[in-house]
Amino acid sequence: MKKLCLAVMAMVVLLSCSEKKEEATLSGLKKTDFISEVEGKPTALYVLKNKNGVEACITNYGGRLVSLMVPDRDGKLTDVVLGYDNIAQYVNTDGNYGALIGRYGNRIAQGKFTLNGTEYTLPQNNNGHCLHGGPKGYHTLVWNAKQLNDQALELTYLSPDGEAGFPGNVNIKVVYTLTDDNAVDIAYEATTDKPTVINLTNHSYFNLSGTTASIVDHVISINADTYTPVDSLLIPTGELPSVEGTPMDLRAPIVIGDHINDDFDQLVKGKGYDHNWVLNTKGNISGIAAKVISPKTGISLEVYTNEPGLQFYSGNFMTEDKGKLGAIYNHRGALCLETQHYPDSPNHPDFPTTTVNPGETYKSHCIYKLTVEK
């Protein structure tokens, strides 16, 4: 009997050790560090893997892409997105690493807009404006999660009427899929019971050289002839000038650091690149919207979307943030490529509309495809 008990205990220990080994992801994350509760709702870490051994880790807290391990030119797996390695740090740190953004991504001037004759007031959390849905936007909420298979995760959320001042009960579904051509495919859908405005996006911070380097040596191109210039508080002026002859011309590949500190009005206002480009793809998701390459690793990121705009942010406000596995994220330590409608569209009738009515289905699609340049 004693031998049987010892055998059972030994098996329990072995199973426990086996489970602990399985908790570590390729990026060094542990699932147990993401098992928690936020405002009474359970959080977890979900792991997606494709046939090539590429791995994406996502938490349902904020719907965040936490890590993305892809091969470099030598076949070495490299984590190309910034983030934290536990739920507590995500909750206690004000930031958008990897998050789903809503109800309205980017800025709405003075936190106000008028829809069908009714003025709505939103939280002012950025120089008197509403940024990314306010301080309690979707990046701070726990989404309902369902892992569909080894390569897909479905996240859903009911955003109630009046949440952060926005009208309408909005049912949202977002599906992350890690495809076999090494792309993170993000498909958004939403419906509403009242006229409202919706502009969803993903706020992943990419560094294709690994998560501790600078991105000023990255080479970028954006398929856009025009952009939306901003005022001193980064609100669009309503103009759509040509990029021709300016540092905003990214139609041909350039090194990010070549012009980022130029004495050009828009770069001075944004402290670097932090602008929306008007994409030439015009909703055609098969056309490339943007491309970034790291000369160090050879890793290339291609962006595809059905959205009319793309926000390129060059990490201008990053300051020595302590990230995953003790990494320090410094100034311009990452870049964001947020597929979207234009900032402050509800206050600019000439911009593509972000209004969604009952009976309509909002659909947005973004693909981040990772390849290697030899």
Short mmCIF file of C-alpha atoms in Angstrom, two decimals:
data_model
loop_
_atom_site.label_atom_id
_atom_site.label_comp_id
_atom_site.label_asym_id
_atom_site.label_seq_id
_atom_site.Cartn_x
_atom_site.Cartn_y
_atom_site.Cartn_z
CA MET A 1 0.00 0.00 0.00
CA LYS A 2 2.84 2.32 0.93
CA LYS A 3 4.60 1.55 -2.40
CA LEU A 4 1.36 2.30 -4.26
CA CYS A 5 1.01 5.66 -2.50
CA LEU A 6 4.60 6.52 -3.32
CA ALA A 7 4.04 5.52 -6.96
CA VAL A 8 0.93 7.69 -7.15
CA MET A 9 2.80 10.60 -5.57
CA ALA A 10 5.66 10.18 -8.04
CA MET A 11 3.21 10.21 -10.95
CA VAL A 12 1.58 13.39 -9.62
CA VAL A 13 5.00 15.04 -9.38
CA LEU A 14 5.87 13.96 -12.94
CA LEU A 15 2.55 15.25 -14.28
CA SER A 16 3.05 18.51 -12.40
CA CYS A 17 6.54 18.92 -13.87
CA SER A 18 5.20 18.11 -17.33
CA GLU A 19 2.51 20.77 -16.98
CA LYS A 20 5.07 23.33 -15.84
CA LYS A 21 7.22 22.62 -18.90
CA GLU A 22 4.22 23.13 -21.17
CA GLU A 23 3.53 26.55 -19.60
CA ALA A 24 6.61 28.14 -21.17
CA THR A 25 6.05 29.45 -24.70
CA LEU A 26 8.71 29.90 -27.36
CA SER A 27 8.94 33.55 -26.32
CA GLY A 28 9.50 32.60 -22.68
CA LEU A 29 6.01 33.48 -21.43
CA LYS A 30 4.24 31.37 -18.84
CA LYS A 31 0.51 30.80 -19.06
CA THR A 32 0.21 30.86 -15.28
CA ASP A 33 1.37 34.50 -15.24
CA PHE A 34 -1.74 35.39 -17.24
CA ILE A 35 -4.28 33.45 -15.18
CA SER A 36 -6.03 36.08 -13.11
CA GLU A 37 -9.22 38.08 -12.75
CA VAL A 38 -9.81 41.70 -13.73
CA GLU A 39 -13.02 43.23 -12.41
CA GLY A 40 -14.36 39.73 -11.80
CA LYS A 41 -13.61 38.37 -15.27
CA PRO A 42 -11.01 35.64 -15.92
CA THR A 43 -7.90 36.32 -17.98
CA ALA A 44 -5.62 33.85 -19.72
CA LEU A 45 -2.93 33.47 -22.37
CA TYR A 46 -3.77 31.73 -25.65
CA VAL A 47 -1.09 30.23 -27.87
CA LEU A 48 -1.41 29.92 -31.65
CA LYS A 49 1.07 27.91 -33.75
CA ASN A 50 1.28 27.21 -37.47
CA LYS A 51 2.94 24.43 -39.45
CA ASN A 52 6.18 26.43 -39.70
CA GLY A 53 6.69 26.64 -35.95
CA VAL A 54 5.74 30.31 -35.80
CA GLU A 55 4.00 31.22 -32.53
CA ALA A 56 1.64 34.02 -31.54
CA CYS A 57 0.55 34.55 -27.93
CA ILE A 58 -2.59 36.55 -27.16
CA THR A 59 -4.29 37.48 -23.91
CA ASN A 60 -7.98 38.28 -23.64
CA TYR A 61 -7.11 41.23 -21.39
CA GLY A 62 -7.42 44.00 -23.94
CA GLY A 63 -7.32 41.41 -26.74
CA ARG A 64 -3.56 41.93 -26.84
CA LEU A 65 -0.97 40.32 -29.06
CA VAL A 66 1.69 39.62 -26.42
CA SER A 67 4.41 37.95 -28.46
CA LEU A 68 5.07 36.88 -32.04
CA MET A 69 7.96 34.52 -32.71
CA VAL A 70 9.08 34.42 -36.36
CA PRO A 71 12.30 33.24 -38.07
CA ASP A 72 15.00 35.69 -39.14
CA ARG A 73 17.25 35.24 -42.20
CA ASP A 74 19.26 32.59 -40.33
CA GLY A 75 16.18 30.71 -39.16
CA LYS A 76 16.48 31.97 -35.58
CA LEU A 77 13.11 32.65 -33.96
CA THR A 78 12.76 36.29 -32.92
CA ASP A 79 10.02 38.00 -30.91
CA VAL A 80 8.96 41.01 -32.99
CA VAL A 81 6.29 42.61 -30.78
CA LEU A 82 6.64 44.45 -27.47
CA GLY A 83 4.62 43.71 -24.35
CA TYR A 84 4.65 42.46 -20.79
CA ASP A 85 5.02 38.96 -19.38
CA ASN A 86 2.17 39.03 -16.85
CA ILE A 87 -1.36 40.38 -16.45
CA ALA A 88 -0.51 42.52 -13.42
CA GLN A 89 1.89 44.67 -15.41
CA TYR A 90 -0.64 45.16 -18.23
CA VAL A 91 -3.29 46.21 -15.71
CA ASN A 92 -1.03 48.51 -13.70
CA THR A 93 0.73 50.22 -16.63
CA ASP A 94 -0.93 52.80 -18.85
CA GLY A 95 -0.20 51.64 -22.38
CA ASN A 96 -1.57 49.98 -25.49
CA TYR A 97 1.01 47.27 -26.25
CA GLY A 98 -0.61 44.81 -28.68
CA ALA A 99 -4.14 45.88 -27.78
CA LEU A 100 -7.45 45.95 -29.60
CA ILE A 101 -8.52 49.60 -29.70
CA GLY A 102 -12.07 50.97 -29.61
CA ARG A 103 -14.73 52.05 -29.72
CA TYR A 104 -12.89 54.65 -31.76
CA GLY A 105 -9.20 54.24 -32.55
CA ASN A 106 -7.13 57.42 -32.68
CA ARG A 107 -8.36 60.90 -31.70
CA ILE A 108 -11.73 62.65 -31.57
CA ALA A 109 -11.32 66.40 -31.11
CA GLN A 110 -12.35 67.77 -27.72
CA GLY A 111 -14.04 64.44 -26.99
CA LYS A 112 -17.16 65.55 -28.84
CA PHE A 113 -19.04 64.65 -32.01
CA THR A 114 -22.55 65.15 -33.34
CA LEU A 115 -24.52 62.32 -34.95
CA ASN A 116 -28.01 62.80 -36.38
CA GLY A 117 -28.37 66.08 -34.49
CA THR A 118 -27.32 64.72 -31.08
CA GLU A 119 -24.02 65.77 -29.51
CA TYR A 120 -22.09 63.09 -27.65
CA THR A 121 -19.40 63.78 -25.04
CA LEU A 122 -16.49 61.39 -24.53
CA PRO A 123 -13.67 61.22 -21.98
CA GLN A 124 -10.84 63.67 -22.62
CA ASN A 125 -7.65 61.74 -22.01
CA ASN A 126 -5.15 63.31 -24.42
CA ASN A 127 -4.56 67.07 -24.46
CA GLY A 128 -8.28 67.71 -24.10
CA HIS A 129 -9.20 65.14 -26.75
CA CYS A 130 -10.47 61.56 -26.66
CA LEU A 131 -7.78 59.07 -27.68
CA HIS A 132 -8.39 55.37 -28.40
CA GLY A 133 -11.86 55.30 -26.83
CA GLY A 134 -10.77 57.00 -23.60
CA PRO A 135 -8.91 55.71 -20.54
CA LYS A 136 -11.30 52.76 -20.23
CA GLY A 137 -11.26 51.80 -23.89
CA TYR A 138 -11.33 48.25 -25.16
CA HIS A 139 -7.61 47.89 -24.40
CA THR A 140 -8.48 47.79 -20.67
CA LEU A 141 -11.35 45.30 -20.85
CA VAL A 142 -11.52 41.51 -20.56
CA TRP A 143 -12.85 39.96 -23.77
CA ASN A 144 -14.70 36.65 -23.95
CA ALA A 145 -12.30 34.18 -25.57
CA LYS A 146 -12.79 30.96 -27.51
CA GLN A 147 -9.86 29.15 -29.10
CA LEU A 148 -11.28 27.84 -32.38
CA ASN A 149 -8.29 25.64 -33.22
CA ASP A 150 -4.49 25.63 -32.97
CA GLN A 151 -4.29 28.67 -35.25
CA ALA A 152 -7.32 30.82 -34.44
CA LEU A 153 -8.75 32.69 -31.44
CA GLU A 154 -12.17 34.35 -31.32
CA LEU A 155 -12.73 37.31 -29.00
CA THR A 156 -16.14 38.85 -28.36
CA TYR A 157 -17.41 41.79 -26.36
CA LEU A 158 -20.73 43.58 -25.85
CA SER A 159 -20.02 47.29 -25.55
CA PRO A 160 -23.07 48.74 -23.77
CA ASP A 161 -24.97 51.83 -24.83
CA GLY A 162 -23.32 54.88 -23.26
CA GLU A 163 -19.98 53.20 -22.54
CA ALA A 164 -17.37 55.99 -22.61
CA GLY A 165 -20.14 58.23 -23.96
CA PHE A 166 -20.66 56.33 -27.22
CA PRO A 167 -24.24 55.51 -28.29
CA GLY A 168 -25.59 52.03 -28.99
CA ASN A 169 -25.16 48.50 -27.73
CA VAL A 170 -22.40 47.19 -29.97
CA ASN A 171 -21.69 43.49 -30.38
CA ILE A 172 -18.09 42.94 -31.47
CA LYS A 173 -16.26 39.87 -32.73
CA VAL A 174 -12.56 39.79 -33.49
CA VAL A 175 -10.81 36.69 -34.86
CA TYR A 176 -7.04 36.38 -34.72
CA THR A 177 -5.69 33.75 -37.14
CA LEU A 178 -2.06 32.71 -37.47
CA THR A 179 -1.89 31.57 -41.09
CA ASP A 180 0.49 29.09 -42.65
CA ASP A 181 2.17 31.85 -44.65
CA ASN A 182 3.29 33.43 -41.35
CA ALA A 183 0.69 36.17 -41.15
CA VAL A 184 -1.38 37.43 -38.23
CA ASP A 185 -4.82 37.91 -39.77
CA ILE A 186 -7.19 40.11 -37.72
CA ALA A 187 -10.86 40.17 -38.79
CA TYR A 188 -13.25 42.56 -37.03
CA GLU A 189 -17.07 42.58 -37.12
CA ALA A 190 -19.57 44.67 -35.19
CA THR A 191 -23.29 45.44 -35.14
CA THR A 192 -25.25 48.10 -33.25
CA ASP A 193 -28.82 48.81 -32.16
CA LYS A 194 -28.38 52.61 -32.51
CA PRO A 195 -26.49 54.79 -34.96
CA THR A 196 -22.93 55.07 -33.67
CA VAL A 197 -19.32 55.54 -34.77
CA ILE A 198 -16.86 52.64 -34.85
CA ASN A 199 -13.17 52.57 -35.71
CA LEU A 200 -11.39 49.44 -34.46
CA THR A 201 -7.69 48.72 -34.82
CA ASN A 202 -4.75 46.85 -33.34
CA HIS A 203 -1.99 48.71 -31.52
CA SER A 204 0.91 46.26 -31.72
CA TYR A 205 4.38 47.74 -31.30
CA PHE A 206 6.73 46.05 -33.77
CA ASN A 207 10.50 45.80 -33.68
CA LEU A 208 11.76 43.48 -36.40
CA SER A 209 15.27 43.38 -34.93
CA GLY A 210 14.02 42.00 -31.61
CA THR A 211 12.45 43.81 -28.70
CA THR A 212 15.46 45.71 -27.33
CA ALA A 213 16.78 47.52 -30.42
CA SER A 214 15.87 50.84 -32.04
CA ILE A 215 13.70 50.99 -35.15
CA VAL A 216 15.39 54.04 -36.69
CA ASP A 217 17.42 51.71 -38.95
CA HIS A 218 14.28 49.94 -40.23
CA VAL A 219 13.38 50.57 -43.86
CA ILE A 220 9.75 51.59 -44.46
CA SER A 221 7.45 52.24 -47.39
CA ILE A 222 3.76 53.27 -47.32
CA ASN A 223 1.57 53.09 -50.41
CA ALA A 224 0.03 56.57 -50.12
CA ASP A 225 0.11 59.76 -52.21
CA THR A 226 -1.52 61.93 -49.53
CA TYR A 227 -1.85 62.13 -45.75
CA THR A 228 -3.85 63.95 -43.06
CA PRO A 229 -1.70 66.72 -41.52
CA VAL A 230 -2.37 67.66 -37.89
CA ASP A 231 -2.38 70.71 -35.66
CA SER A 232 -0.18 71.15 -32.59
CA LEU A 233 -2.38 68.70 -30.61
CA LEU A 234 -2.31 66.07 -33.38
CA ILE A 235 -5.89 66.66 -34.58
CA PRO A 236 -6.35 66.54 -38.39
CA THR A 237 -6.72 69.92 -40.05
CA GLY A 238 -9.03 68.43 -42.69
CA GLU A 239 -6.54 68.89 -45.53
CA LEU A 240 -5.23 66.04 -47.67
CA PRO A 241 -1.95 67.34 -49.13
CA SER A 242 0.40 65.43 -51.39
CA VAL A 243 3.44 63.77 -49.82
CA GLU A 244 5.49 64.82 -52.85
CA GLY A 245 8.69 66.64 -51.94
CA THR A 246 8.27 66.15 -48.17
CA PRO A 247 9.62 63.72 -45.54
CA MET A 248 6.10 62.22 -45.54
CA ASP A 249 6.78 60.68 -48.95
CA LEU A 250 7.28 57.02 -48.10
CA ARG A 251 6.16 55.61 -51.44
CA ALA A 252 9.72 54.45 -52.10
CA PRO A 253 11.52 52.68 -49.24
CA ILE A 254 13.49 54.94 -46.88
CA VAL A 255 15.41 54.40 -43.65
CA ILE A 256 13.20 55.73 -40.85
CA GLY A 257 16.03 57.63 -39.21
CA ASP A 258 16.98 59.49 -42.39
CA HIS A 259 14.31 62.20 -42.01
CA ILE A 260 12.62 61.60 -38.66
CA ASN A 261 14.35 64.60 -37.06
CA ASP A 262 13.96 66.94 -40.03
CA ASP A 263 12.84 70.51 -39.35
CA PHE A 264 9.52 69.82 -41.06
CA ASP A 265 6.37 71.20 -39.42
CA GLN A 266 4.51 67.90 -39.22
CA LEU A 267 7.47 65.96 -37.85
CA VAL A 268 8.10 68.66 -35.27
CA LYS A 269 4.46 68.52 -34.11
CA GLY A 270 4.48 64.72 -33.88
CA LYS A 271 8.03 64.55 -32.47
CA GLY A 272 8.60 62.19 -35.37
CA TYR A 273 6.18 60.16 -37.46
CA ASP A 274 2.73 59.96 -35.88
CA HIS A 275 0.35 60.50 -38.77
CA ASN A 276 -2.39 58.92 -40.84
CA TRP A 277 -1.59 58.14 -44.48
CA VAL A 278 -4.40 57.96 -47.07
CA LEU A 279 -3.82 54.58 -48.70
CA ASN A 280 -3.76 54.15 -52.46
CA THR A 281 -5.16 50.63 -52.02
CA LYS A 282 -8.68 52.08 -51.58
CA GLY A 283 -10.03 49.10 -49.65
CA ASN A 284 -8.39 46.42 -51.79
CA ILE A 285 -6.89 44.05 -49.24
CA SER A 286 -4.79 42.27 -51.88
CA GLY A 287 -2.73 45.42 -52.42
CA ILE A 288 0.17 46.08 -50.07
CA ALA A 289 -0.44 49.08 -47.79
CA ALA A 290 2.95 49.26 -46.10
CA LYS A 291 6.19 47.36 -45.71
CA VAL A 292 8.96 47.46 -43.10
CA ILE A 293 12.29 45.62 -43.15
CA SER A 294 14.97 45.17 -40.48
CA PRO A 295 18.45 45.19 -42.03
CA LYS A 296 19.77 43.35 -38.96
CA THR A 297 17.50 40.30 -39.08
CA GLY A 298 16.12 40.43 -42.60
CA ILE A 299 12.61 40.14 -41.15
CA SER A 300 10.03 41.95 -43.25
CA LEU A 301 6.52 43.03 -42.23
CA GLU A 302 3.89 43.60 -44.91
CA VAL A 303 0.55 45.21 -44.04
CA TYR A 304 -2.68 44.55 -45.94
CA THR A 305 -6.08 46.06 -45.11
CA ASN A 306 -9.49 47.05 -46.42
CA GLU A 307 -9.26 50.29 -44.40
CA PRO A 308 -8.70 53.66 -46.12
CA GLY A 309 -5.98 54.82 -43.72
CA LEU A 310 -2.87 53.73 -41.86
CA GLN A 311 -1.36 55.40 -38.79
CA PHE A 312 2.42 55.12 -38.68
CA TYR A 313 3.79 55.87 -35.21
CA SER A 314 7.54 55.72 -34.66
CA GLY A 315 7.65 55.28 -30.87
CA ASN A 316 8.34 58.96 -30.21
CA PHE A 317 6.96 58.95 -26.67
CA MET A 318 8.53 55.69 -25.48
CA THR A 319 10.78 56.11 -22.42
CA GLU A 320 12.64 53.23 -20.76
CA ASP A 321 9.65 51.01 -20.15
CA LYS A 322 10.43 47.63 -18.59
CA GLY A 323 8.90 44.94 -20.78
CA LYS A 324 8.94 41.19 -21.25
CA LEU A 325 11.70 39.18 -19.57
CA GLY A 326 13.34 42.32 -18.21
CA ALA A 327 13.80 44.00 -21.60
CA ILE A 328 13.97 47.81 -21.58
CA TYR A 329 11.98 49.56 -24.31
CA ASN A 330 13.69 52.83 -25.14
CA HIS A 331 12.81 55.92 -27.18
CA ARG A 332 11.80 54.80 -30.69
CA GLY A 333 12.17 51.20 -29.65
CA ALA A 334 9.20 50.13 -31.79
CA LEU A 335 6.77 51.27 -34.45
CA CYS A 336 3.02 50.90 -34.90
CA LEU A 337 1.10 50.46 -38.15
CA GLU A 338 -2.56 50.89 -37.24
CA THR A 339 -5.08 50.18 -40.01
CA GLN A 340 -8.02 52.54 -39.61
CA HIS A 341 -10.42 55.19 -40.80
CA TYR A 342 -9.00 58.67 -40.41
CA PRO A 343 -8.62 60.33 -36.99
CA ASP A 344 -11.51 62.61 -35.96
CA SER A 345 -13.65 61.44 -38.89
CA PRO A 346 -16.95 62.10 -37.05
CA ASN A 347 -16.06 65.82 -37.12
CA HIS A 348 -14.96 65.86 -40.78
CA PRO A 349 -17.87 65.17 -43.17
CA ASP A 350 -15.45 64.96 -46.11
CA PHE A 351 -13.56 62.03 -44.56
CA PRO A 352 -14.77 58.44 -45.15
CA THR A 353 -17.62 57.88 -42.71
CA THR A 354 -17.24 55.85 -39.51
CA THR A 355 -21.01 55.84 -38.86
CA VAL A 356 -22.61 52.41 -38.44
CA ASN A 357 -26.41 52.05 -38.36
CA PRO A 358 -28.70 49.29 -37.10
CA GLY A 359 -28.98 46.54 -39.70
CA GLU A 360 -25.45 47.17 -40.98
CA THR A 361 -22.36 45.11 -40.17
CA TYR A 362 -19.08 46.90 -39.60
CA LYS A 363 -16.21 44.89 -41.06
CA SER A 364 -12.51 45.66 -40.88
CA HIS A 365 -9.63 43.45 -41.91
CA CYS A 366 -5.91 43.72 -41.21
CA ILE A 367 -3.13 41.30 -42.14
CA TYR A 368 0.39 41.54 -40.71
CA LYS A 369 2.48 39.22 -42.87
CA LEU A 370 6.04 38.33 -41.82
CA THR A 371 8.58 37.22 -44.40
CA VAL A 372 12.38 37.22 -44.70
CA GLU A 373 14.58 39.29 -47.02
CA LYS A 374 17.75 37.35 -47.80
#
